[in-house]
Coordinates of C-alpha atoms in Angstrom, one line a residue:
X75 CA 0.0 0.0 0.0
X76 CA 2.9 2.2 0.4
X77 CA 3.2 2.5 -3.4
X78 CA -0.1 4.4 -3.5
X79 CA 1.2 7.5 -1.2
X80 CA 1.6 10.2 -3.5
X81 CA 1.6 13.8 -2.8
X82 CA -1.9 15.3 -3.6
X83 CA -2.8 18.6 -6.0
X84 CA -2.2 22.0 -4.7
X85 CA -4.7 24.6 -4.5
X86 CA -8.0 22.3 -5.5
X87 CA -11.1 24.6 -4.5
X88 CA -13.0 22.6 -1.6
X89 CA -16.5 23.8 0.0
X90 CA -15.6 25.4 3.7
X91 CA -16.1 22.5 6.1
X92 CA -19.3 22.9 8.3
X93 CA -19.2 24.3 11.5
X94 CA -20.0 22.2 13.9
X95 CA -21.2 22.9 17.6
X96 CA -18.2 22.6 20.3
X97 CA -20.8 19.9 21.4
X98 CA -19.4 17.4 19.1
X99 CA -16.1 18.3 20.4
X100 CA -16.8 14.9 22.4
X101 CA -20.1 13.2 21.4
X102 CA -21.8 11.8 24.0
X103 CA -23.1 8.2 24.8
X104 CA -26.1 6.6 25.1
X105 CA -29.3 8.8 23.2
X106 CA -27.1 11.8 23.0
X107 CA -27.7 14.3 19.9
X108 CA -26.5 12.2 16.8
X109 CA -25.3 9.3 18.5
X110 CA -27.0 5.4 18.8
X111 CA -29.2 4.6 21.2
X112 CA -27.3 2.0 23.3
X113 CA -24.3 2.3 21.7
X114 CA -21.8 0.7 24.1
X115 CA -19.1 3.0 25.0
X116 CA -15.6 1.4 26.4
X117 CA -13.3 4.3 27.2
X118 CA -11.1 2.4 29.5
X119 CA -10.1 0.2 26.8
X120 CA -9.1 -3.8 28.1
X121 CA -5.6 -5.4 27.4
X122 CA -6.6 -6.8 24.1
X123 CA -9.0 -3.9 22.3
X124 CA -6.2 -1.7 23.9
X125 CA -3.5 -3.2 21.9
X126 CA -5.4 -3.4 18.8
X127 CA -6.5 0.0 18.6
X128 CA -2.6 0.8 18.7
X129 CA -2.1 -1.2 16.0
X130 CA -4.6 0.7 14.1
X131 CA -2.7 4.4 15.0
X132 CA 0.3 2.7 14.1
X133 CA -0.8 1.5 10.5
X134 CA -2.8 4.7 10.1
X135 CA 0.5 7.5 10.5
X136 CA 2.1 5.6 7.8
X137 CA 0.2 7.8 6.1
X138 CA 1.3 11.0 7.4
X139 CA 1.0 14.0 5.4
X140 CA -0.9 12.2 2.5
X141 CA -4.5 12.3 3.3
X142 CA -5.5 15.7 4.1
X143 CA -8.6 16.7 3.7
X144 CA -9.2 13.0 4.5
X145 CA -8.4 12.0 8.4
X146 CA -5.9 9.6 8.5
X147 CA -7.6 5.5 9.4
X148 CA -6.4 2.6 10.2
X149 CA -7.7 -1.0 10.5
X150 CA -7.5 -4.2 12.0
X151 CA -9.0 -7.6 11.5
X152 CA -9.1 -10.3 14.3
X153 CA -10.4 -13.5 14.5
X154 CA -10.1 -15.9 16.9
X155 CA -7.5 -14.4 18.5
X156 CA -5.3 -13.9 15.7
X157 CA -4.8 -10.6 13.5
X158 CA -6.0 -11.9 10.3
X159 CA -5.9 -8.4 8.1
X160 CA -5.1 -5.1 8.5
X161 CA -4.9 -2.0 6.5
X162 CA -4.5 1.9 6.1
X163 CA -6.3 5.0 4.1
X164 CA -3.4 5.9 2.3
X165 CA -4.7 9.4 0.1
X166 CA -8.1 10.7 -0.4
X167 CA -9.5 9.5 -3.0
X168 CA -8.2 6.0 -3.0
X169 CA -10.4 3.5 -1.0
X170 CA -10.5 4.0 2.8
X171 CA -9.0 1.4 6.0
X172 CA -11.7 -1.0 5.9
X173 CA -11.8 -1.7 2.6
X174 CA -8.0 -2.7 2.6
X175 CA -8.0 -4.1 5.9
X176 CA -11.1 -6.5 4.3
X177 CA -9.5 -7.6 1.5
X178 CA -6.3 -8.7 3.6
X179 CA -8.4 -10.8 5.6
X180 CA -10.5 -12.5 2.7
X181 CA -12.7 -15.5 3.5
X182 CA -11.3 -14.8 7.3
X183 CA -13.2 -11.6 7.8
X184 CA -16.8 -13.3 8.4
X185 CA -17.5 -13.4 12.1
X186 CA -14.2 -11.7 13.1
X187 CA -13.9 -8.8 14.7
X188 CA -12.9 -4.9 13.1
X189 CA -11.1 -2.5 15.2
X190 CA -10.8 0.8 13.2
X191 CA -9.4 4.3 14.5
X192 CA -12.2 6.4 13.5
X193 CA -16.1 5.8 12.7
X194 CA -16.7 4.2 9.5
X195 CA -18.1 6.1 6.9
X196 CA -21.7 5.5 5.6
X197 CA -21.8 7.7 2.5
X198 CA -21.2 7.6 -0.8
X199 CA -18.3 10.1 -1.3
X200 CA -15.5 9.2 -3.4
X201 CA -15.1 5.8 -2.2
X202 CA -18.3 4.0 -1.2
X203 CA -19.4 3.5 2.5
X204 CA -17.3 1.5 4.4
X205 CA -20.2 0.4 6.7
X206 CA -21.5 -2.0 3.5
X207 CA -18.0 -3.6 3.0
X208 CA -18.3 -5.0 6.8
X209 CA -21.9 -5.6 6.7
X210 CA -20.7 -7.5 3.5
X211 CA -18.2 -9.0 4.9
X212 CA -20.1 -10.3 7.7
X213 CA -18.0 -9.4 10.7
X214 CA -20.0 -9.7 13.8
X215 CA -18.3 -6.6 15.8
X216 CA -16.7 -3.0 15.1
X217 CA -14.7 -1.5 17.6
X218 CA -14.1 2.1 16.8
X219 CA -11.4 4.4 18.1
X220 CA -13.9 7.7 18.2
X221 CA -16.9 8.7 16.6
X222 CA -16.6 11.2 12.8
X223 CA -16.9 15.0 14.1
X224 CA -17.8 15.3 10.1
X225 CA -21.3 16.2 10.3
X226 CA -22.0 14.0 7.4
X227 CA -20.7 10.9 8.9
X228 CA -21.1 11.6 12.9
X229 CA -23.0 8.3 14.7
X230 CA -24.4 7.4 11.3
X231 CA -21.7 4.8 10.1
X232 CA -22.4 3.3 14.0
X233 CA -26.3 3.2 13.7
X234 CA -25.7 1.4 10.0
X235 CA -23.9 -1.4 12.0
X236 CA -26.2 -1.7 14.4
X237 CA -29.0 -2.1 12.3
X238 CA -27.3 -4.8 10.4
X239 CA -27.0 -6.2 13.8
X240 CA -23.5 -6.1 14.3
X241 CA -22.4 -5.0 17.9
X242 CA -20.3 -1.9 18.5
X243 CA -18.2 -0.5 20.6
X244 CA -16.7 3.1 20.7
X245 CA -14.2 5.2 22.5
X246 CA -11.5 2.5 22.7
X247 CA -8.1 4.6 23.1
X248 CA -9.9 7.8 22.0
X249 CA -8.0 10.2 24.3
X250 CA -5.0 8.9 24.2
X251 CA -4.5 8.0 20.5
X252 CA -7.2 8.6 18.1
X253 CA -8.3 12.2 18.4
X254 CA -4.4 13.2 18.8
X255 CA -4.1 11.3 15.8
X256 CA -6.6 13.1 13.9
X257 CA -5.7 16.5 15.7
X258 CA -6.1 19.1 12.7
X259 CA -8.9 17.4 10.8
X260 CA -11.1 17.0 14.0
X261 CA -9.7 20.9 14.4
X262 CA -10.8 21.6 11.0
X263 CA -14.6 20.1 11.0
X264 CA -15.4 21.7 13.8
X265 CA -14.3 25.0 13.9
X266 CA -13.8 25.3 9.6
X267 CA -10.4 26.4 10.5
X268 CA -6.7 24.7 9.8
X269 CA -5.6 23.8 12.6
X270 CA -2.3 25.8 13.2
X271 CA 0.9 25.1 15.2
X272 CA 3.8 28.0 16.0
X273 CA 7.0 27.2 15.5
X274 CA 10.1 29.6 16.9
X275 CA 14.0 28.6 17.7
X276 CA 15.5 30.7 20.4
X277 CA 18.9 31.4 21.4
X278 CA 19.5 30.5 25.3
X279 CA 19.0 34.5 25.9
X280 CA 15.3 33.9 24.1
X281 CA 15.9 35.6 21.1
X282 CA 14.4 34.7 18.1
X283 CA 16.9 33.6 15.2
X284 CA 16.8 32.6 11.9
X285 CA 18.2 29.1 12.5
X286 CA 17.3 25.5 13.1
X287 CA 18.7 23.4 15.0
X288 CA 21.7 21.2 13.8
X289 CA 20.2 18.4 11.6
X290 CA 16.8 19.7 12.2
X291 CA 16.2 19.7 8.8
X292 CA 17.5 16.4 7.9
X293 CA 16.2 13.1 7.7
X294 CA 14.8 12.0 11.1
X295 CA 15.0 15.7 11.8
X296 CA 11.8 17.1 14.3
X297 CA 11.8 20.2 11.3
X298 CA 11.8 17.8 8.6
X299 CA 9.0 15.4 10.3
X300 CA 6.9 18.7 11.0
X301 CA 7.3 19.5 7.7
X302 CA 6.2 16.2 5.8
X303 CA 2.9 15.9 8.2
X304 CA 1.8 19.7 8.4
X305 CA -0.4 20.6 4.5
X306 CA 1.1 24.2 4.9
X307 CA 3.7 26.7 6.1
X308 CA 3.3 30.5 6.8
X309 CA 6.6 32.3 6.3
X310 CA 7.3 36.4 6.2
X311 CA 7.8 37.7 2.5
X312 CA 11.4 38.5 4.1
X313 CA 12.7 34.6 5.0
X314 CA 10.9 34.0 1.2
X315 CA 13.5 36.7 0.0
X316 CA 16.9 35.8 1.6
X317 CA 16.8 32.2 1.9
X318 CA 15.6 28.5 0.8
X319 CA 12.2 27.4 1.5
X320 CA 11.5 25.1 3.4
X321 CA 11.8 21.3 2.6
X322 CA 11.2 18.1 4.7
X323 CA 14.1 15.0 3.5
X324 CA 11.3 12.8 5.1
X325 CA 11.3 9.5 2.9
X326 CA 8.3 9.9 0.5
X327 CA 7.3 13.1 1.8
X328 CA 5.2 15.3 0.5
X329 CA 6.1 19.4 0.5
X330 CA 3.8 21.7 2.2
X331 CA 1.8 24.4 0.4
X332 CA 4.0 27.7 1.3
X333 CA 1.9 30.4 2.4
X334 CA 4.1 33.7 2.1
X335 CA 2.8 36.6 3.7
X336 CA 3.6 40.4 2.0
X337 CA 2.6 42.8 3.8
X338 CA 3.3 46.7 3.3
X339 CA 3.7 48.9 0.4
X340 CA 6.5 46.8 -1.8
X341 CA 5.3 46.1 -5.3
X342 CA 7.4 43.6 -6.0
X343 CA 8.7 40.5 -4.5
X344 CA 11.0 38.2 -5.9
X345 CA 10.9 34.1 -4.6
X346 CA 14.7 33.2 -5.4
X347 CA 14.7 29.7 -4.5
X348 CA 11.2 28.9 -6.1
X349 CA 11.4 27.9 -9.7
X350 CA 8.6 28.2 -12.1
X351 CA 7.9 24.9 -12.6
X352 CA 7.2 24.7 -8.9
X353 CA 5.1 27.9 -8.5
X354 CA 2.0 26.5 -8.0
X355 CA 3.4 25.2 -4.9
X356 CA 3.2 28.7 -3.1
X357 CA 0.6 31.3 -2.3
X358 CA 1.3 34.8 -1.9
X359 CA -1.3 36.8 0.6
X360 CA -0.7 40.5 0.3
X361 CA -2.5 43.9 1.6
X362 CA -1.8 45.6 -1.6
X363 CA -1.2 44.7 -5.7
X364 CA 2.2 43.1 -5.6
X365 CA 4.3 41.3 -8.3
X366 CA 5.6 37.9 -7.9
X367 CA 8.9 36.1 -9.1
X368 CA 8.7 33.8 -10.9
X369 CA 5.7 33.7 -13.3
X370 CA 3.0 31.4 -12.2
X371 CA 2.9 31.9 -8.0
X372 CA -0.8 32.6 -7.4
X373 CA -1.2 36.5 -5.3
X374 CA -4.0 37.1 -3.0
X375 CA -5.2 40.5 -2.1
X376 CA -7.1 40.4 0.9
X377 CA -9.2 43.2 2.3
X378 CA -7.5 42.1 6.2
X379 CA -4.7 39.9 6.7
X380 CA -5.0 38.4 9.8
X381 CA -4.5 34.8 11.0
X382 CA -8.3 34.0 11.8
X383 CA -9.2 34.9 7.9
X384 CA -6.0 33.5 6.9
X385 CA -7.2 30.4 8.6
X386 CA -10.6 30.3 7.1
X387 CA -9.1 30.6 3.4
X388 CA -6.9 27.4 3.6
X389 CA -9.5 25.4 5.3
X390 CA -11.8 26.4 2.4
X391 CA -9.5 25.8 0.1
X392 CA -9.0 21.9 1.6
X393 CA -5.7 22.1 4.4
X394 CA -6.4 21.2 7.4
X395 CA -2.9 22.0 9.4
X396 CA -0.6 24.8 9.0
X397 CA 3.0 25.5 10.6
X398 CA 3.6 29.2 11.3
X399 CA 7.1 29.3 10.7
X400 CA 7.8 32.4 13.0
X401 CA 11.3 33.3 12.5
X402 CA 13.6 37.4 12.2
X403 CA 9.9 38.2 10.7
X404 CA 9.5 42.0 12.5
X405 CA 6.7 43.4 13.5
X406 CA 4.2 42.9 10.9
X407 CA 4.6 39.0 10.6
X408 CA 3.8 39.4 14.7
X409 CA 1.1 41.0 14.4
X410 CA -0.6 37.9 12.4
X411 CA -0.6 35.8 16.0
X412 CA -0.7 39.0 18.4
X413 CA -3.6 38.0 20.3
X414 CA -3.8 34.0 19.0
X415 CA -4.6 33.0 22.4
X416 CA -7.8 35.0 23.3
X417 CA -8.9 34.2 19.8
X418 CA -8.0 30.6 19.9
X419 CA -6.3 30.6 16.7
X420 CA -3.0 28.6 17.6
X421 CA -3.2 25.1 18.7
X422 CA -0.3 24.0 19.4
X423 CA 3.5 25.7 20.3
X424 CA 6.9 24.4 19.1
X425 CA 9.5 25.9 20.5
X426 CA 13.4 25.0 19.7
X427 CA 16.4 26.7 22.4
X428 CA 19.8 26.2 21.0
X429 CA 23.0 26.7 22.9
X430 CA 23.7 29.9 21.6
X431 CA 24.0 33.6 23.7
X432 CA 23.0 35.9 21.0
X433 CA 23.1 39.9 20.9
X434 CA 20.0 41.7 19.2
X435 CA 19.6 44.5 17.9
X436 CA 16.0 45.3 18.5
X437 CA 13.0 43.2 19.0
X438 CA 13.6 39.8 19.2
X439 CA 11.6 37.9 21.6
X440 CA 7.9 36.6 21.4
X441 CA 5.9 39.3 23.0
X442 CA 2.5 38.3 21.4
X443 CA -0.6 35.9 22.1
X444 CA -2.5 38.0 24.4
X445 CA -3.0 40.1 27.0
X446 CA -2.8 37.8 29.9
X447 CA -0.6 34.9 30.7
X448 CA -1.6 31.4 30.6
X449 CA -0.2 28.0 30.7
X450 CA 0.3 25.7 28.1
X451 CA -0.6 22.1 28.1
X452 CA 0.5 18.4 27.4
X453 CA 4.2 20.2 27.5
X454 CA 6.6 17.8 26.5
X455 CA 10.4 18.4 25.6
X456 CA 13.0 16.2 24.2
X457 CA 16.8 16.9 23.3
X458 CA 18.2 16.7 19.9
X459 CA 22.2 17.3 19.1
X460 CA 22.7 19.4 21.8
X461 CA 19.1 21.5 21.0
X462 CA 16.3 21.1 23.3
X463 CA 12.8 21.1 21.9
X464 CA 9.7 21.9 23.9
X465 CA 5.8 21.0 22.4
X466 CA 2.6 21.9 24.3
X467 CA -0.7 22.9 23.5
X468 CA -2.6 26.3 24.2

């Protein structure tokens, strides 16, 4: 199946996703709005659905970076005891978990059991519904990971098994592993927003520079990795101007959409590292007519350039996640995420110190987010050639 990730069109108009009431930020159990009447809900997982629901997230991130719009699935089929298929959604458009994770199986599928990651689908889409490949299959139970916060999906897929009288079970690992998983399109459906993630490197004296880390950017490389699994990257006309874009050396990666933000009274910007035959691979968002180098990048000119609108275009426009590459960028890139907090427009914070003192000449330092303190969440760190890296969630 690994032959089938490909990287996937740039810039394909999408409808805005809905807008979904916070309420389906967790659905309920039990007669709630949307959701099966007795639907069984397991959210301290046992030994054994435990350790098959990991398999799933496991088989599903293989496809990292290469399903967006779509969420990324994973499936596995046991019977007796025995893992007898599994298999992953592997781009949008090609056919989804439970379809693969069927075929594996064969014959073997009839009166197993299905442990998918995410509801399964019960409308004809691109694919068709995956709900009528296990009813056709005959498994006798689905375990899912979490329900679909996708409006069109949400608790349906799960009242389709039901009625074929197969028995379900849902929030197996759902905290833990599943919605993490699925962070930015769970982000995107309900909120029709990408989900977006600031990214800064600091000196030990917390000054902002224009540096990663060494071998950041290499294979293996937390910049490269962020890179291959984030659709887009917002970067300041300025870093677009002096140096290369950037590029994840992840195996099979795909490159994210670059987002380059112009702001001020320039007329003319020139992308020295971006060829014309790669154009279509960035965006430029400007306050005023601008024009581009070389022939082919597609200009914006927005009436406010701000993050929430900024966020609202990609989503429409079918990216889900965005890295806001915050680097030297002054004070007009700032004000883009000066009150992102209060406006709940960044999700997530990555943060990289290297062991550097550095001297600044003006502003250098992250003075932004909002106008009152508050802790960030999930904080973990790890240390990379001599670097120390910090992720947390606002």
């Amino acid at each position: 199946m690994d032959s089938l990730l490909v990287s996937r069109p740039r810039l394909t108009p999408r409808p805005a996703a809905s807008t979904v009431s916070p309420f389906f930020a967790r659905l309920p159990v039990g007669g709630g709005r949307g959701v099966a009447a007795g639907l069984r809900c397991q959210a301290q997982a046992d030994d054994k659905d435990g350790l098959y629901m990991r398999r799933c997230v496991e088989l599903a991130r293989k496809a990292a970076g290469h399903t967006s719009p779509n969420p990324m699935v994973g499936c596995v089929i046991v019977r007796d005891g025995r893992v007898v298929g599994e298999g992953f959604h592997p781009k949008a458009g090609q056919p989804h978990a439970e379809v693969f994770a069927l075929r594996d199986a064969g014959d073997l599928a009839e009166n197993a059991t299905a442990y998918v990651s995410l509801e399964p689908c019960n409308h004809y889409g691109r694919t068709p519904p995956c709900t009528e490949a296990l009813i056709k299959a005959k498994v006798k139970d689905v375990v899912v990971g979490m329900t679909d916060p996708n409006p069109i999906v949400a608790s349906k897929g799960i009242e389709r098994l039901q009625n074929a009288g197969i028995d379900v079970r849902v929030c197996v690992e759902e905290e833990a592993l599943c919605r993490k998983l699925n962070e930015a399109y769970i982000h995107r459906m309900l909120t029709g927003k990408a989900f977006a993630t600031l990214r800064a490197t600091l000196s030990m004296n917390g000054i902002v520079v224009n540096q990663i880390g060494n071998g950041a950017d290499q294979p293996g490389g937390y910049y490269s990795q962020l890179l291959k699994e984030y659709d887009g990257v917002i970067i300041s006309s300025n870093l677009a101007m002096m140096t290369a874009l950037p590029v994840s050396h992840e195996a099979g990666a795909k490159q994210p959409l670059y987002i380059i933000i112009a702001l001020g009274k320039n007329s003319h910007l020139s992308i020295p590292f971006l060829s014309e035959e790669s154009a279509s691979e960035a965006i430029v968002l400007t306050d005023s007519p601008i024009a581009v180098e070389p022939a082919g990048v597609e200009v914006l000119v927005l009436d406010r350039i701000n993050l929430d609108s900024i966020l609202q275009l990609l989503a429409q426009r079918g990216l889900c996640s965005v890295l806001v590459d915050f680097r030297d960028a002054g004070a007009d890139f700032a004000s883009l995420v000066n009150s992102f907090q209060e406006e709940k427009l960044i999700q997530k914070i990555v943060l990289e110190f290297l062991p550097v003192w550095t001297v600044s000449k003006g502003s250098g330092d992250l003075a932004f987010g909002g106008s009152q303190s508050f802790p960030l969440k999930h904080v973990e760190h790890k240390e990379f050639n001599g670097c120390v890296l910090l992720e947390g969630y606002v």
